[in-house]
Amino acid sequence: MIFEVRIDDLSGPDVAALIAEHLAGMTGASPPGTVHALAVEGLRRPEVTFWSVWKGDQLCGCGALKALNSRSGEIKSMRTRTAFLRQGVGQAVLEEIIRTARERGYASLFLETGTGESFAAAHSLYLRYGFEWCDPFADYEATDFNVFMEKRFSPV
């Protein structure tokens, strides 16, 4: 299936609804105080690049890359709409995030995500793309409800 992955300014109602769905999903899958997903305002910050994934005029998913510093970034807000699960949406946006991280010269790309069955597909996707389990990064703290992954890039 062919998807269009494009940088998005988060101004469309479909995108806002998807972010709200993402936040609700994360809040429903993790205890209070353990959710680190960004709301629309956080995704509009200058250090964040946000992509939406489309099939024609249908919004299929999204993902973001947050610059942590000049050498590393963090994946944020990866979400696939239910109707498009297991069709390559996550793969399409993850490939764009990885390509952008390499273009920026990052040495590492990190992510924090949840634990449990509802996160198993995401863990599997990241592992297939060369991410490895790692210790907490930035200001995160380890809990029973989150895990951390890192993909390291070879110097060019």
PDB file of C-alpha atoms in Angstrom:
ATOM      1  CA  MET A   1       0.000   0.000   0.000  1.00  0.00           C
ATOM      2  CA  ILE A   2       1.340   3.438  -0.910  1.00  0.00           C
ATOM      3  CA  PHE A   3       1.160   6.167   1.709  1.00  0.00           C
ATOM      4  CA  GLU A   4       2.107   9.820   1.546  1.00  0.00           C
ATOM      5  CA  VAL A   5       4.119  10.920   4.578  1.00  0.00           C
ATOM      6  CA  ARG A   6       4.227  14.693   4.871  1.00  0.00           C
ATOM      7  CA  ILE A   7       5.276  17.337   7.351  1.00  0.00           C
ATOM      8  CA  ASP A   8       2.153  18.704   8.994  1.00  0.00           C
ATOM      9  CA  ASP A   9       1.460  21.906  10.941  1.00  0.00           C
ATOM     10  CA  LEU A  10      -1.233  20.189  13.050  1.00  0.00           C
ATOM     11  CA  SER A  11      -3.880  22.706  11.982  1.00  0.00           C
ATOM     12  CA  GLY A  12      -6.352  20.258  10.458  1.00  0.00           C
ATOM     13  CA  PRO A  13      -9.272  18.885  12.472  1.00  0.00           C
ATOM     14  CA  ASP A  14      -8.479  15.291  11.416  1.00  0.00           C
ATOM     15  CA  VAL A  15      -4.961  15.588  12.799  1.00  0.00           C
ATOM     16  CA  ALA A  16      -6.176  17.173  16.042  1.00  0.00           C
ATOM     17  CA  ALA A  17      -8.675  14.326  16.437  1.00  0.00           C
ATOM     18  CA  LEU A  18      -5.936  11.737  15.854  1.00  0.00           C
ATOM     19  CA  ILE A  19      -3.718  13.340  18.500  1.00  0.00           C
ATOM     20  CA  ALA A  20      -6.674  13.354  20.922  1.00  0.00           C
ATOM     21  CA  GLU A  21      -7.255   9.660  20.111  1.00  0.00           C
ATOM     22  CA  HIS A  22      -3.563   8.975  20.718  1.00  0.00           C
ATOM     23  CA  LEU A  23      -3.591  10.740  24.095  1.00  0.00           C
ATOM     24  CA  ALA A  24      -6.758   8.899  25.133  1.00  0.00           C
ATOM     25  CA  GLY A  25      -5.206   5.587  24.095  1.00  0.00           C
ATOM     26  CA  MET A  26      -2.026   6.243  26.033  1.00  0.00           C
ATOM     27  CA  THR A  27      -3.952   7.403  29.107  1.00  0.00           C
ATOM     28  CA  GLY A  28      -6.146   4.308  28.915  1.00  0.00           C
ATOM     29  CA  ALA A  29      -3.181   1.942  28.603  1.00  0.00           C
ATOM     30  CA  SER A  30      -0.973   3.420  31.332  1.00  0.00           C
ATOM     31  CA  PRO A  31      -1.515   4.600  34.911  1.00  0.00           C
ATOM     32  CA  PRO A  32      -1.785   8.328  35.718  1.00  0.00           C
ATOM     33  CA  GLY A  33       1.552  10.099  35.819  1.00  0.00           C
ATOM     34  CA  THR A  34       3.255   7.619  33.492  1.00  0.00           C
ATOM     35  CA  VAL A  35       2.069   8.990  30.129  1.00  0.00           C
ATOM     36  CA  HIS A  36       4.601  11.152  28.281  1.00  0.00           C
ATOM     37  CA  ALA A  37       2.679  11.673  25.019  1.00  0.00           C
ATOM     38  CA  LEU A  38       2.566  15.248  23.744  1.00  0.00           C
ATOM     39  CA  ALA A  39      -0.612  17.214  23.120  1.00  0.00           C
ATOM     40  CA  VAL A  40      -0.940  19.348  19.974  1.00  0.00           C
ATOM     41  CA  GLU A  41       0.739  22.332  21.680  1.00  0.00           C
ATOM     42  CA  GLY A  42       3.797  20.228  22.541  1.00  0.00           C
ATOM     43  CA  LEU A  43       4.003  18.870  19.007  1.00  0.00           C
ATOM     44  CA  ARG A  44       4.059  22.437  17.645  1.00  0.00           C
ATOM     45  CA  ARG A  45       7.230  23.344  19.549  1.00  0.00           C
ATOM     46  CA  PRO A  46      10.165  24.389  17.325  1.00  0.00           C
ATOM     47  CA  GLU A  47      12.276  21.364  18.276  1.00  0.00           C
ATOM     48  CA  VAL A  48       9.569  18.961  17.035  1.00  0.00           C
ATOM     49  CA  THR A  49       8.923  17.894  13.437  1.00  0.00           C
ATOM     50  CA  PHE A  50       5.515  16.278  12.972  1.00  0.00           C
ATOM     51  CA  TRP A  51       4.415  14.086  10.066  1.00  0.00           C
ATOM     52  CA  SER A  52       0.973  12.880   9.075  1.00  0.00           C
ATOM     53  CA  VAL A  53       0.450   9.788   6.916  1.00  0.00           C
ATOM     54  CA  TRP A  54      -2.206   9.814   4.216  1.00  0.00           C
ATOM     55  CA  LYS A  55      -3.797   7.448   1.720  1.00  0.00           C
ATOM     56  CA  GLY A  56      -5.557   9.788  -0.667  1.00  0.00           C
ATOM     57  CA  ASP A  57      -7.671  12.064   1.515  1.00  0.00           C
ATOM     58  CA  GLN A  58      -7.726   9.642   4.465  1.00  0.00           C
ATOM     59  CA  LEU A  59      -5.526  10.341   7.479  1.00  0.00           C
ATOM     60  CA  CYS A  60      -3.915   7.033   8.422  1.00  0.00           C
ATOM     61  CA  GLY A  61      -1.430   7.889  11.158  1.00  0.00           C
ATOM     62  CA  CYS A  62       1.270  10.172  12.446  1.00  0.00           C
ATOM     63  CA  GLY A  63       4.653  10.420  14.108  1.00  0.00           C
ATOM     64  CA  ALA A  64       7.098  13.048  15.295  1.00  0.00           C
ATOM     65  CA  LEU A  65      10.790  13.647  15.875  1.00  0.00           C
ATOM     66  CA  LYS A  66      11.881  15.806  18.792  1.00  0.00           C
ATOM     67  CA  ALA A  67      15.445  17.141  18.781  1.00  0.00           C
ATOM     68  CA  LEU A  68      17.047  16.398  22.154  1.00  0.00           C
ATOM     69  CA  ASN A  69      20.335  18.070  21.223  1.00  0.00           C
ATOM     70  CA  SER A  70      22.515  18.386  18.117  1.00  0.00           C
ATOM     71  CA  ARG A  71      23.400  14.662  18.176  1.00  0.00           C
ATOM     72  CA  SER A  72      20.193  12.890  19.176  1.00  0.00           C
ATOM     73  CA  GLY A  73      16.450  12.876  18.779  1.00  0.00           C
ATOM     74  CA  GLU A  74      13.392  11.217  20.239  1.00  0.00           C
ATOM     75  CA  ILE A  75      10.449   9.604  18.476  1.00  0.00           C
ATOM     76  CA  LYS A  76       7.116  10.954  19.720  1.00  0.00           C
ATOM     77  CA  SER A  77       3.431  10.400  18.964  1.00  0.00           C
ATOM     78  CA  MET A  78       3.611   7.355  16.709  1.00  0.00           C
ATOM     79  CA  ARG A  79      -0.005   6.427  16.052  1.00  0.00           C
ATOM     80  CA  THR A  80      -1.900   4.439  13.417  1.00  0.00           C
ATOM     81  CA  ARG A  81      -5.649   4.783  13.061  1.00  0.00           C
ATOM     82  CA  THR A  82      -7.421   1.519  13.818  1.00  0.00           C
ATOM     83  CA  ALA A  83      -8.732   1.109  10.247  1.00  0.00           C
ATOM     84  CA  PHE A  84      -5.139   1.110   8.949  1.00  0.00           C
ATOM     85  CA  LEU A  85      -3.427  -1.177  11.471  1.00  0.00           C
ATOM     86  CA  ARG A  86      -0.988  -3.732  10.027  1.00  0.00           C
ATOM     87  CA  GLN A  87      -0.915  -2.032   6.617  1.00  0.00           C
ATOM     88  CA  GLY A  88       2.493  -0.339   6.864  1.00  0.00           C
ATOM     89  CA  VAL A  89       1.536   3.080   8.255  1.00  0.00           C
ATOM     90  CA  GLY A  90       3.897   2.845  11.231  1.00  0.00           C
ATOM     91  CA  GLN A  91       6.658   1.561   8.992  1.00  0.00           C
ATOM     92  CA  ALA A  92       6.182   4.456   6.552  1.00  0.00           C
ATOM     93  CA  VAL A  93       6.417   7.189   9.193  1.00  0.00           C
ATOM     94  CA  LEU A  94       9.224   5.423  11.086  1.00  0.00           C
ATOM     95  CA  GLU A  95      11.297   5.249   7.888  1.00  0.00           C
ATOM     96  CA  GLU A  96      10.791   9.005   7.379  1.00  0.00           C
ATOM     97  CA  ILE A  97      11.799   9.731  10.981  1.00  0.00           C
ATOM     98  CA  ILE A  98      14.924   7.565  10.658  1.00  0.00           C
ATOM     99  CA  ARG A  99      15.823   9.192   7.319  1.00  0.00           C
ATOM    100  CA  THR A 100      15.450  12.661   8.855  1.00  0.00           C
ATOM    101  CA  ALA A 101      17.509  11.723  11.924  1.00  0.00           C
ATOM    102  CA  ARG A 102      20.314  10.498   9.653  1.00  0.00           C
ATOM    103  CA  GLU A 103      20.065  13.658   7.532  1.00  0.00           C
ATOM    104  CA  ARG A 104      20.459  15.757  10.668  1.00  0.00           C
ATOM    105  CA  GLY A 105      23.594  13.847  11.597  1.00  0.00           C
ATOM    106  CA  TYR A 106      22.183  12.327  14.761  1.00  0.00           C
ATOM    107  CA  ALA A 107      24.269   9.632  16.427  1.00  0.00           C
ATOM    108  CA  SER A 108      21.234   8.204  18.254  1.00  0.00           C
ATOM    109  CA  LEU A 109      17.482   8.078  18.001  1.00  0.00           C
ATOM    110  CA  PHE A 110      15.617   7.297  21.232  1.00  0.00           C
ATOM    111  CA  LEU A 111      12.088   6.478  22.263  1.00  0.00           C
ATOM    112  CA  GLU A 112      10.078   5.872  25.397  1.00  0.00           C
ATOM    113  CA  THR A 113       7.002   3.695  25.168  1.00  0.00           C
ATOM    114  CA  GLY A 114       4.687   1.670  27.324  1.00  0.00           C
ATOM    115  CA  THR A 115       4.736  -1.926  28.439  1.00  0.00           C
ATOM    116  CA  GLY A 116       2.150  -4.644  28.160  1.00  0.00           C
ATOM    117  CA  GLU A 117       0.308  -6.338  25.345  1.00  0.00           C
ATOM    118  CA  SER A 118      -1.058  -3.139  23.798  1.00  0.00           C
ATOM    119  CA  PHE A 119       2.518  -2.026  23.053  1.00  0.00           C
ATOM    120  CA  ALA A 120       3.819  -5.371  21.683  1.00  0.00           C
ATOM    121  CA  ALA A 121       3.335  -4.457  18.002  1.00  0.00           C
ATOM    122  CA  ALA A 122       5.228  -1.184  18.494  1.00  0.00           C
ATOM    123  CA  HIS A 123       8.100  -2.968  20.262  1.00  0.00           C
ATOM    124  CA  SER A 124       8.277  -5.467  17.399  1.00  0.00           C
ATOM    125  CA  LEU A 125       8.367  -2.692  14.768  1.00  0.00           C
ATOM    126  CA  TYR A 126      11.175  -0.834  16.531  1.00  0.00           C
ATOM    127  CA  LEU A 127      13.220  -4.023  17.012  1.00  0.00           C
ATOM    128  CA  ARG A 128      12.869  -4.829  13.280  1.00  0.00           C
ATOM    129  CA  TYR A 129      14.327  -1.402  12.505  1.00  0.00           C
ATOM    130  CA  GLY A 130      17.408  -1.941  14.647  1.00  0.00           C
ATOM    131  CA  PHE A 131      16.345  -0.336  17.906  1.00  0.00           C
ATOM    132  CA  GLU A 132      17.702  -1.916  21.073  1.00  0.00           C
ATOM    133  CA  TRP A 133      16.538  -1.741  24.670  1.00  0.00           C
ATOM    134  CA  CYS A 134      18.367   0.936  26.646  1.00  0.00           C
ATOM    135  CA  ASP A 135      18.397   2.799  29.944  1.00  0.00           C
ATOM    136  CA  PRO A 136      16.235   5.883  30.500  1.00  0.00           C
ATOM    137  CA  PHE A 137      17.393   8.973  28.620  1.00  0.00           C
ATOM    138  CA  ALA A 138      16.805  12.725  28.945  1.00  0.00           C
ATOM    139  CA  ASP A 139      14.587  13.367  31.986  1.00  0.00           C
ATOM    140  CA  TYR A 140      12.747  10.043  31.938  1.00  0.00           C
ATOM    141  CA  GLU A 141      12.652   7.671  34.878  1.00  0.00           C
ATOM    142  CA  ALA A 142      12.124   3.929  34.593  1.00  0.00           C
ATOM    143  CA  THR A 143       8.865   2.527  35.952  1.00  0.00           C
ATOM    144  CA  ASP A 144       7.023  -0.759  35.564  1.00  0.00           C
ATOM    145  CA  PHE A 145       4.984   0.935  32.846  1.00  0.00           C
ATOM    146  CA  ASN A 146       7.625   2.154  30.397  1.00  0.00           C
ATOM    147  CA  VAL A 147      10.612   0.943  28.422  1.00  0.00           C
ATOM    148  CA  PHE A 148      13.302   2.736  26.442  1.00  0.00           C
ATOM    149  CA  MET A 149      14.904   2.002  23.093  1.00  0.00           C
ATOM    150  CA  GLU A 150      17.758   3.462  21.065  1.00  0.00           C
ATOM    151  CA  LYS A 151      18.912   3.186  17.480  1.00  0.00           C
ATOM    152  CA  ARG A 152      22.524   4.178  16.933  1.00  0.00           C
ATOM    153  CA  PHE A 153      23.741   5.464  13.605  1.00  0.00           C
ATOM    154  CA  SER A 154      27.195   4.842  12.207  1.00  0.00           C
ATOM    155  CA  PRO A 155      29.217   7.964  11.443  1.00  0.00           C
ATOM    156  CA  VAL A 156      29.019   8.944   7.777  1.00  0.00           C
TER     157      VAL A 156
END
